[in-house]
Amino acid sequence: MTAQPTDIATYNFAYLDEQTKRMIRRAILKGIAIPGYQVPFASREMPMPYGWGTGGVQVTASIIGPDDVLKVIDQGADDTTNAVSIRAFFKKVANVAVTTETAKATIIQTRHRIPEHPLTAGQVLVYQVPIPEPLRFLEPRETETRKMHALEEYGLMHVKLYEDIARHGRIATTYAYPVKVEGRYVMDPSPTPKFDNPKMHRSPALQLFGAGREKRIYALPPFTDVVSLDFEDHPFEVQTFDQPCALCAAENVYLDEVILDDHGGYMFVCSDTDHCEKRREQGHRGHLAPESPLEKTEPAQ
Amino acid sequence: MDIATQAIEGGFADPVFDAQTVFRAVMDAMARPGTLQPLPVFARPPAPLSATAGAIALALCDNDTPLWLDLVLQPPAAIKSWLGFHTGAPLANTPADAHFALIATPAEMMALDGFSQGTQDYPDRSTTLILQVSDLVSGAPLLLEGPGIETTATIAPAQMPRHFVEQWKQNNQRFPRGVDIILATPEGVACLPRTTRIKTMEA
Ligand SMILES: [Zn+2]
């Protein structure tokens, strides 16, 4: 035996033991077969706190293989602490290639955004979900919400949205805006901005949702109808921005407000950092873009 | 070769990575109904359990998943020993208790509604059927539509159950309850989740 012990030999591949992976894999298959239905699973403790995406991490750990290329985003950014930690975790425990480029990734784990670059067949988008139950704020009891899903009793959900209209003149919900999947299950799209809801509809990519603390997995197969709840007289509308990205001049993308100084200065820039960098590399310049050419950032090792 | 030796041999050579590869093929097949997801030979179970069906059982089954064997797979002791040794899965007392069912002769299998359909509250508590078929081209063509399929897909699996189209329509009508099917061919896997509809051609 000449093989040198490697780092990876001290872990289970992708951290989870095989029995846990099998259990999660079976839940994923059921989720795909019943789009929008929340499959219970026995969530495991992960070496990171809840709120750090333990549900998404367990899903990714159960599907990932040595040939995968992983991208991790947090609110659209590849370089936040959360995204960097999860990426480093999988580099260590699964020895997989990582990327910040949406087009190069086979698995994208996300917290609260869908990349601007269109996803393609063969890609898997894994969502970190804090509260998977879209009816939870109407009904705290799990037994009751389960019954409501079983009987397709979604009247209360519509009442709540309509109350929004009565109060605000429009539906005020801008995050975790509920959707109906294939005309059957009402589903929480996770706290993504409703701007991203239309990207879920008939996406060529497979979308998997993992809620660690709440122990639920659900899924959207590719080319699945995902319709945001609305009313005839108040149709669903995505947020619009009245100015393009200050750095890359992109329009029709989701923008974050960034504070520039102590004097109330701010700018609106792409929430999707990879998209913004790609556009600047291509020569697009917003009105606040720096003079010097952009330096390419590499994923953290 | 005695049964004890047969039971131990023919499992995954590299259990962690082989299981991942097999699962990923099944996941892609379930996500894209009607597509064939190729698989190399990972397992060599005793006949007549096929290499592909055996590999799927190794990847997905364990002591939490009661397993049902059809009339052809039940008698050979070697098959029970092999599955028992490599998966630890107990045999289901009835088809309605099974999490997975291995079917070597789909053309003679019992009706789909004899297996667990799940409940309206927990539709995931249903049997996943693993059907051994020789190919996806020599049977009656099935025009498929539904989630995972951009427009339509066509497969023509051999040796399918009797009155399959009618049985499948009833399976659709039970949604969200119902069974899901994994077709195991010598080349790989294809799936028919309960959401897939078989379009009948207009006469
Ligand atoms: Zn930008």
Coordinates of C-alpha atoms and ligand atoms in Angstrom, one line a residue:
Chain A
M1 CA 0.0 0.0 0.0
T2 CA 1.5 3.2 -1.1
A3 CA -1.5 5.4 -1.0
Q4 CA -1.1 8.5 1.3
P5 CA -3.8 9.2 3.7
T6 CA -5.7 12.2 2.4
D7 CA -7.9 14.8 4.2
I8 CA -10.9 13.2 2.7
A9 CA -10.3 9.8 4.3
T10 CA -11.0 11.2 7.7
Y11 CA -14.6 12.2 6.7
N12 CA -17.5 10.4 5.2
F13 CA -17.7 11.6 1.6
A14 CA -19.8 14.7 1.7
Y15 CA -19.9 14.5 5.6
L16 CA -23.2 12.5 5.9
D17 CA -23.1 8.8 6.6
E18 CA -24.5 6.5 3.9
Q19 CA -27.8 5.7 5.8
T20 CA -28.6 9.4 6.2
K21 CA -27.8 10.0 2.5
R22 CA -30.1 7.2 1.5
M23 CA -32.9 8.5 3.6
I24 CA -32.5 12.0 2.2
R25 CA -32.2 10.6 -1.4
R26 CA -35.5 8.8 -0.9
A27 CA -37.2 12.0 0.3
I28 CA -35.8 13.9 -2.7
L29 CA -37.3 11.3 -5.1
K30 CA -40.7 11.6 -3.5
G31 CA -40.4 15.4 -3.6
I32 CA -39.8 15.2 -7.3
A33 CA -42.7 12.8 -7.8
I34 CA -45.1 15.1 -5.9
P35 CA -44.0 18.6 -6.9
G36 CA -44.6 21.2 -4.2
Y37 CA -45.4 18.7 -1.4
Q38 CA -43.2 18.9 1.7
V39 CA -41.7 15.5 2.4
P40 CA -40.7 15.0 6.1
F41 CA -37.2 13.8 6.7
A42 CA -35.0 13.1 9.7
S43 CA -32.8 16.1 9.6
R44 CA -29.3 15.6 11.0
E45 CA -27.1 17.9 13.1
M46 CA -24.6 19.6 10.8
P47 CA -21.3 21.3 11.8
M48 CA -23.0 24.7 11.4
P49 CA -25.9 26.3 13.2
Y50 CA -29.4 26.3 11.9
G51 CA -30.0 29.4 9.9
W52 CA -26.8 28.6 8.0
G53 CA -28.6 26.5 5.6
T54 CA -28.4 23.1 7.1
G55 CA -31.3 21.8 5.1
G56 CA -29.7 22.9 1.8
V57 CA -26.4 21.6 2.9
Q58 CA -27.9 18.1 3.7
V59 CA -29.6 18.1 0.2
T60 CA -26.4 19.1 -1.5
A61 CA -24.4 16.5 0.5
S62 CA -26.8 13.8 -0.6
I63 CA -26.7 14.5 -4.3
I64 CA -23.2 15.7 -4.9
G65 CA -20.5 13.5 -6.6
P66 CA -16.8 13.9 -7.4
D67 CA -17.6 15.2 -10.9
D68 CA -19.9 18.0 -9.7
V69 CA -19.0 21.7 -9.9
L70 CA -20.5 23.6 -7.0
K71 CA -21.5 27.3 -6.7
V72 CA -22.9 28.7 -3.5
I73 CA -24.6 32.1 -3.2
D74 CA -26.0 34.0 -0.3
Q75 CA -28.4 36.8 -1.4
G76 CA -26.9 36.6 -4.9
A77 CA -23.3 37.0 -3.6
D78 CA -20.6 34.3 -3.8
D79 CA -18.3 36.1 -1.3
T80 CA -20.4 36.4 1.9
T81 CA -19.3 34.5 5.0
N82 CA -22.1 32.1 4.7
A83 CA -21.4 31.3 1.0
V84 CA -17.7 31.1 1.5
S85 CA -18.1 28.7 4.5
I86 CA -20.4 26.3 2.7
R87 CA -18.2 26.3 -0.3
A88 CA -15.1 25.6 1.8
F89 CA -17.1 22.8 3.6
F90 CA -17.8 20.9 0.4
K91 CA -14.3 21.5 -0.9
K92 CA -13.0 19.8 2.2
V93 CA -15.5 17.0 2.7
A94 CA -16.3 16.1 -0.9
N95 CA -13.2 17.5 -2.7
V96 CA -15.4 18.9 -5.4
A97 CA -14.6 21.7 -7.8
V98 CA -16.1 25.0 -7.0
T99 CA -17.0 28.0 -9.1
T100 CA -18.6 31.4 -8.9
E101 CA -19.8 31.2 -12.5
T102 CA -23.5 30.2 -12.8
A103 CA -23.0 28.7 -16.3
K104 CA -20.2 26.4 -15.1
A105 CA -21.9 25.0 -12.0
T106 CA -23.8 21.7 -12.0
I107 CA -25.1 22.3 -8.5
I108 CA -25.9 25.8 -7.1
Q109 CA -26.8 26.1 -3.5
T110 CA -28.6 29.3 -2.8
R111 CA -29.9 31.4 0.0
H112 CA -32.6 33.8 -1.1
R113 CA -31.9 34.4 -4.8
I114 CA -32.0 32.7 -8.2
P115 CA -29.1 33.6 -10.5
E116 CA -29.8 36.1 -13.3
H117 CA -28.0 33.9 -15.8
P118 CA -30.7 31.5 -17.2
L119 CA -30.3 28.0 -15.7
T120 CA -30.0 25.0 -18.0
A121 CA -31.1 21.4 -18.2
G122 CA -28.8 19.3 -16.0
Q123 CA -28.2 22.0 -13.4
V124 CA -29.7 21.6 -9.9
L125 CA -30.6 24.6 -7.8
V126 CA -30.7 23.8 -4.0
Y127 CA -32.5 26.3 -1.8
Q128 CA -31.8 26.8 1.8
V129 CA -35.3 27.2 3.4
P130 CA -35.9 28.5 6.9
I131 CA -39.7 28.0 7.0
P132 CA -41.1 25.6 4.4
E133 CA -44.8 26.0 5.3
P134 CA -46.5 28.7 3.4
L135 CA -49.6 28.4 5.6
R136 CA -47.7 28.7 8.9
F137 CA -48.5 32.3 9.6
L138 CA -52.2 31.5 9.1
E139 CA -52.2 28.3 11.1
P140 CA -49.4 27.4 13.6
R141 CA -50.4 23.8 14.0
E142 CA -48.7 21.3 11.7
T143 CA -51.6 18.9 11.9
E144 CA -53.9 21.6 10.6
T145 CA -51.7 22.9 7.8
R146 CA -51.1 19.3 6.7
K147 CA -54.9 18.8 6.5
M148 CA -55.2 22.1 4.5
H149 CA -52.7 20.8 1.9
A150 CA -54.3 17.4 1.8
L151 CA -57.8 18.9 1.2
E152 CA -56.5 21.7 -1.0
E153 CA -58.0 24.2 1.3
Y154 CA -56.2 27.4 0.3
G155 CA -59.0 29.9 0.8
L156 CA -57.4 31.4 3.9
M157 CA -54.2 32.1 1.9
H158 CA -56.2 34.0 -0.7
V159 CA -58.0 35.9 2.1
K160 CA -54.7 37.0 3.6
L161 CA -53.4 38.2 0.2
Y162 CA -56.7 40.1 -0.4
E163 CA -56.4 41.8 3.0
D164 CA -53.1 43.0 1.9
I165 CA -54.8 44.6 -1.1
A166 CA -57.4 46.2 1.1
R167 CA -54.8 47.6 3.4
H168 CA -52.1 48.6 0.9
G169 CA -53.9 48.9 -2.4
R170 CA -51.7 46.1 -3.6
I171 CA -50.3 42.8 -2.4
A172 CA -47.5 44.0 -0.1
T173 CA -45.7 40.6 0.2
T174 CA -42.4 41.0 -1.6
Y175 CA -40.4 38.0 -0.2
A176 CA -41.5 34.3 0.1
Y177 CA -44.5 35.2 -2.2
P178 CA -46.6 32.0 -2.3
V179 CA -46.9 30.0 -5.5
K180 CA -49.1 27.2 -6.7
V181 CA -47.4 24.2 -8.2
E182 CA -48.9 22.4 -11.2
G183 CA -52.3 23.7 -10.0
R184 CA -52.2 21.6 -6.8
Y185 CA -49.8 22.5 -3.9
V186 CA -49.3 26.0 -2.5
M187 CA -45.6 26.2 -1.9
D188 CA -43.2 28.6 -0.2
P189 CA -40.5 29.6 -2.7
S190 CA -38.2 30.3 0.3
P191 CA -37.4 34.0 1.1
T192 CA -36.4 34.9 -2.4
P193 CA -37.7 38.2 -3.6
K194 CA -40.9 37.8 -5.7
F195 CA -38.8 39.2 -8.5
D196 CA -37.4 35.6 -8.8
N197 CA -40.8 33.8 -8.8
P198 CA -41.2 33.8 -12.6
K199 CA -37.8 32.1 -13.0
M200 CA -39.1 29.1 -11.1
H201 CA -41.9 28.6 -13.7
R202 CA -41.0 25.9 -16.2
S203 CA -37.2 26.2 -15.4
P204 CA -35.1 23.7 -17.3
A205 CA -33.2 23.1 -14.1
L206 CA -34.2 20.8 -11.2
Q207 CA -35.1 22.8 -8.1
L208 CA -34.7 21.2 -4.6
F209 CA -35.6 22.8 -1.3
G210 CA -34.2 21.8 2.1
A211 CA -35.4 23.0 5.5
G212 CA -33.1 21.7 8.2
R213 CA -34.7 22.9 11.4
E214 CA -38.2 22.1 10.1
K215 CA -37.2 18.8 8.6
R216 CA -38.8 19.2 5.2
I217 CA -37.6 18.6 1.6
Y218 CA -39.6 19.6 -1.4
A219 CA -38.9 19.9 -5.1
L220 CA -39.8 21.3 -8.5
P221 CA -38.9 19.1 -11.4
P222 CA -37.9 20.9 -14.6
F223 CA -40.7 22.4 -16.8
T224 CA -43.1 22.5 -13.9
D225 CA -45.9 25.1 -13.7
V226 CA -45.2 27.5 -10.9
V227 CA -47.8 30.3 -10.6
S228 CA -47.7 33.1 -8.1
L229 CA -51.0 33.5 -6.3
D230 CA -52.9 36.6 -7.4
F231 CA -56.3 38.0 -8.3
E232 CA -57.9 39.0 -11.6
D233 CA -58.1 42.6 -10.6
H234 CA -54.7 42.6 -8.9
P235 CA -52.4 40.4 -11.1
F236 CA -49.0 39.3 -9.8
E237 CA -46.3 41.8 -10.6
V238 CA -42.5 41.7 -10.0
Q239 CA -40.6 44.5 -8.5
T240 CA -39.2 47.0 -11.0
F241 CA -36.3 49.3 -10.5
D242 CA -36.3 52.8 -11.9
Q243 CA -32.6 52.8 -12.6
P244 CA -30.0 50.3 -13.9
C245 CA -27.2 48.8 -11.9
A246 CA -24.7 51.5 -11.0
L247 CA -21.7 49.3 -11.8
C248 CA -22.7 47.3 -14.9
A249 CA -25.8 49.2 -16.2
A250 CA -27.9 46.0 -16.2
E251 CA -31.6 46.5 -16.4
N252 CA -34.4 44.0 -15.5
V253 CA -32.2 42.4 -12.8
Y254 CA -32.7 42.4 -9.0
L255 CA -30.8 45.3 -7.4
D256 CA -29.6 45.8 -3.8
E257 CA -29.2 49.2 -2.2
V258 CA -25.6 49.7 -1.1
I259 CA -24.7 52.6 1.3
L260 CA -21.6 54.5 0.1
D261 CA -20.8 56.9 2.9
D262 CA -22.0 58.4 6.2
H263 CA -23.8 61.2 4.4
G264 CA -26.7 59.2 3.0
G265 CA -25.0 58.3 -0.3
Y266 CA -26.1 55.1 -1.8
M267 CA -26.2 53.2 -5.1
F268 CA -28.2 50.3 -6.5
V269 CA -26.2 47.4 -7.8
C270 CA -26.8 43.9 -9.0
S271 CA -27.6 41.5 -6.1
D272 CA -26.1 38.7 -8.4
T273 CA -22.4 39.4 -8.1
D274 CA -21.3 36.9 -10.7
H275 CA -23.8 38.5 -13.2
C276 CA -22.5 42.0 -12.5
E277 CA -18.8 40.9 -12.8
K278 CA -19.4 39.1 -16.1
R279 CA -21.1 42.2 -17.5
R280 CA -18.3 44.5 -16.5
E281 CA -15.8 42.0 -18.0
Q282 CA -17.7 42.4 -21.2
G283 CA -17.3 46.1 -21.0
H284 CA -20.7 47.2 -19.6
R285 CA -20.3 50.2 -17.3
G286 CA -22.7 51.8 -15.0
H287 CA -22.6 55.5 -14.0
L288 CA -20.6 54.7 -10.8
A289 CA -18.2 52.0 -12.2
P290 CA -14.6 52.6 -11.1
E291 CA -12.1 53.6 -13.7
S292 CA -9.7 50.7 -13.2
P293 CA -10.6 47.4 -14.9
L294 CA -12.2 44.9 -12.7
E295 CA -10.0 42.3 -11.0
K296 CA -11.4 38.8 -11.3
T297 CA -12.2 37.3 -7.9
E298 CA -11.5 33.7 -7.3
P299 CA -13.6 31.5 -5.1
A300 CA -12.3 31.1 -1.6
Q301 CA -10.2 27.9 -1.1
Chain B
M1 CA -21.3 -21.4 -5.6
D2 CA -23.2 -21.8 -2.3
I3 CA -25.8 -19.3 -1.2
A4 CA -23.6 -17.7 1.4
T5 CA -20.9 -16.9 -1.1
Q6 CA -23.4 -15.7 -3.6
A7 CA -25.0 -13.4 -1.0
I8 CA -21.7 -11.7 -0.2
E9 CA -20.5 -11.3 -3.8
G10 CA -21.8 -8.9 -6.5
G11 CA -22.3 -5.8 -4.4
F12 CA -21.0 -2.4 -5.1
A13 CA -17.2 -2.3 -5.6
D14 CA -17.1 1.2 -4.3
P15 CA -20.2 1.6 -2.1
V16 CA -20.1 5.4 -1.5
F17 CA -19.5 6.5 -5.1
D18 CA -21.5 3.7 -6.8
A19 CA -24.5 4.5 -4.7
Q20 CA -24.2 8.2 -5.5
T21 CA -23.9 7.5 -9.2
V22 CA -26.9 5.2 -9.2
F23 CA -29.0 7.6 -7.1
R24 CA -28.1 10.5 -9.4
A25 CA -29.2 8.6 -12.5
V26 CA -32.5 7.7 -10.7
M27 CA -33.0 11.3 -9.6
D28 CA -32.4 12.6 -13.1
A29 CA -34.7 10.0 -14.5
M30 CA -37.4 10.9 -12.0
A31 CA -36.9 14.6 -12.8
R32 CA -37.1 14.0 -16.6
P33 CA -39.6 11.3 -17.1
G34 CA -39.2 9.2 -20.2
T35 CA -35.5 9.9 -20.6
L36 CA -33.0 7.0 -20.3
Q37 CA -30.3 7.7 -17.8
P38 CA -27.4 5.4 -18.6
L39 CA -25.8 3.3 -15.9
P40 CA -22.8 1.0 -16.1
V41 CA -23.0 -2.4 -14.4
F42 CA -22.4 -1.8 -10.7
A43 CA -23.9 -4.9 -9.2
R44 CA -24.1 -8.6 -10.0
P45 CA -27.1 -10.0 -8.2
P46 CA -28.3 -13.6 -8.5
A47 CA -30.6 -14.2 -11.5
P48 CA -33.2 -13.4 -12.3
L49 CA -32.7 -10.1 -10.5
S50 CA -31.1 -7.8 -13.0
A51 CA -27.9 -5.8 -12.5
T52 CA -29.7 -2.5 -12.9
A53 CA -32.6 -3.4 -10.6
G54 CA -30.1 -4.8 -8.1
A55 CA -28.0 -1.6 -8.2
I56 CA -31.1 0.5 -7.6
A57 CA -32.0 -1.6 -4.5
L58 CA -28.5 -1.3 -3.1
A59 CA -28.5 2.5 -3.6
L60 CA -31.9 3.2 -2.1
C61 CA -32.9 0.4 0.3
D62 CA -31.9 -0.3 3.9
N63 CA -33.4 -1.6 7.1
D64 CA -36.0 1.3 7.1
T65 CA -37.5 0.2 3.7
P66 CA -39.6 -3.0 3.6
L67 CA -39.1 -4.6 0.2
W68 CA -41.6 -6.6 -1.8
L69 CA -40.4 -9.2 -4.3
D70 CA -42.7 -10.4 -7.2
L71 CA -43.6 -14.1 -7.7
V72 CA -40.5 -14.8 -9.8
L73 CA -38.0 -13.2 -7.3
Q74 CA -39.6 -14.6 -4.1
P75 CA -38.6 -18.3 -4.5
P76 CA -34.8 -18.1 -5.0
A77 CA -33.2 -18.0 -1.6
A78 CA -30.1 -16.5 -3.1
I79 CA -31.9 -13.3 -4.0
K80 CA -33.3 -12.8 -0.5
S81 CA -29.8 -13.5 1.0
W82 CA -28.2 -11.1 -1.5
L83 CA -30.6 -8.3 -0.8
G84 CA -30.5 -9.0 2.9
F85 CA -26.8 -9.0 3.1
H86 CA -26.2 -5.9 1.0
T87 CA -29.2 -3.7 2.0
G88 CA -30.5 -5.1 5.3
A89 CA -34.0 -4.4 4.0
P90 CA -36.7 -6.5 5.6
L91 CA -39.2 -8.2 3.3
A92 CA -42.7 -6.6 3.4
N93 CA -45.5 -8.8 4.6
T94 CA -47.9 -7.4 2.0
P95 CA -47.4 -5.3 -1.1
A96 CA -49.3 -2.5 0.7
D97 CA -46.5 -2.5 3.4
A98 CA -43.7 -2.2 0.8
H99 CA -41.6 1.0 0.4
F100 CA -40.0 -0.6 -2.7
A101 CA -41.1 -3.5 -4.9
L102 CA -38.8 -5.4 -7.2
I103 CA -40.7 -6.8 -10.2
A104 CA -38.8 -9.1 -12.5
T105 CA -41.9 -9.9 -14.7
P106 CA -44.0 -6.7 -15.0
A107 CA -46.3 -8.3 -17.6
E108 CA -47.5 -10.7 -14.9
M109 CA -47.5 -8.3 -11.9
M110 CA -50.4 -7.6 -9.7
A111 CA -52.4 -4.4 -10.1
L112 CA -50.8 -1.1 -9.3
D113 CA -53.5 -0.3 -6.7
G114 CA -52.5 -3.3 -4.6
F115 CA -49.4 -1.4 -3.5
S116 CA -49.2 1.4 -1.0
Q117 CA -50.6 4.6 -2.4
G118 CA -49.7 6.8 0.5
T119 CA -52.4 8.9 2.2
Q120 CA -53.9 12.2 1.3
D121 CA -51.9 13.7 4.3
Y122 CA -48.7 11.8 3.5
P123 CA -48.7 10.9 -0.2
D124 CA -45.0 10.1 0.1
R125 CA -45.8 7.0 2.0
S126 CA -46.3 5.0 -1.2
T127 CA -44.5 2.1 -2.8
T128 CA -41.9 2.8 -5.4
L129 CA -42.0 0.1 -8.1
I130 CA -38.8 -1.1 -9.7
L131 CA -39.7 -2.9 -12.9
Q132 CA -37.2 -4.9 -14.9
V133 CA -37.7 -4.4 -18.6
S134 CA -35.5 -5.5 -21.4
D135 CA -35.6 -2.2 -23.3
L136 CA -37.6 1.0 -23.8
V137 CA -38.2 0.6 -27.6
S138 CA -39.9 -2.7 -28.4
G139 CA -43.1 -2.3 -26.4
A140 CA -46.2 -0.2 -27.1
P141 CA -45.3 3.4 -27.5
L142 CA -46.3 5.7 -24.6
L143 CA -46.6 9.4 -25.3
L144 CA -45.8 11.2 -22.1
E145 CA -46.4 14.7 -20.7
G146 CA -46.3 16.4 -17.3
P147 CA -43.7 17.9 -15.0
G148 CA -40.2 17.3 -16.1
I149 CA -41.1 17.0 -19.8
E150 CA -40.8 20.2 -21.9
T151 CA -43.4 19.2 -24.5
T152 CA -43.8 15.4 -24.8
A153 CA -41.6 12.4 -24.5
T154 CA -42.1 8.9 -26.0
I155 CA -40.9 5.5 -24.7
A156 CA -42.0 2.0 -25.6
P157 CA -40.9 -0.2 -22.7
A158 CA -41.1 -3.9 -23.2
Q159 CA -43.0 -6.3 -20.9
M160 CA -45.2 -3.7 -19.3
P161 CA -48.1 -4.7 -17.0
R162 CA -51.4 -5.7 -18.4
H163 CA -53.8 -2.8 -19.2
F164 CA -51.0 -0.4 -18.2
V165 CA -52.4 2.7 -19.8
E166 CA -55.7 2.3 -18.1
Q167 CA -54.0 1.4 -14.7
W168 CA -51.8 4.4 -15.0
K169 CA -54.7 6.8 -15.7
Q170 CA -56.2 5.6 -12.5
N171 CA -52.9 6.1 -10.7
N172 CA -52.9 9.7 -12.1
Q173 CA -56.5 10.2 -10.7
R174 CA -55.4 9.3 -7.2
F175 CA -52.9 12.2 -7.1
P176 CA -51.3 13.2 -4.8
R177 CA -51.5 9.6 -3.8
G178 CA -50.2 6.9 -6.1
V179 CA -47.2 4.8 -7.0
D180 CA -44.0 5.9 -8.9
I181 CA -42.2 3.6 -11.3
I182 CA -38.5 3.1 -12.0
L183 CA -37.9 1.1 -15.2
A184 CA -34.6 -0.8 -14.9
T185 CA -33.2 -1.7 -18.3
P186 CA -29.8 -3.3 -19.1
E187 CA -28.7 0.2 -20.3
G188 CA -29.9 2.3 -17.4
V189 CA -33.0 3.8 -15.8
A190 CA -36.1 5.7 -16.8
C191 CA -38.9 6.8 -14.5
L192 CA -42.6 7.4 -14.5
P193 CA -43.5 9.5 -11.5
R194 CA -47.2 9.7 -10.6
T195 CA -47.4 13.1 -12.2
T196 CA -46.6 11.8 -15.7
R197 CA -49.6 11.5 -18.0
I198 CA -49.9 9.1 -20.9
K199 CA -51.5 10.9 -23.8
T200 CA -53.8 8.7 -25.8
M201 CA -53.6 9.5 -29.5
E202 CA -56.7 10.8 -31.1
A203 CA -58.3 8.0 -33.2
Ligands
ZN1 ZN -24.5 45.0 -12.1

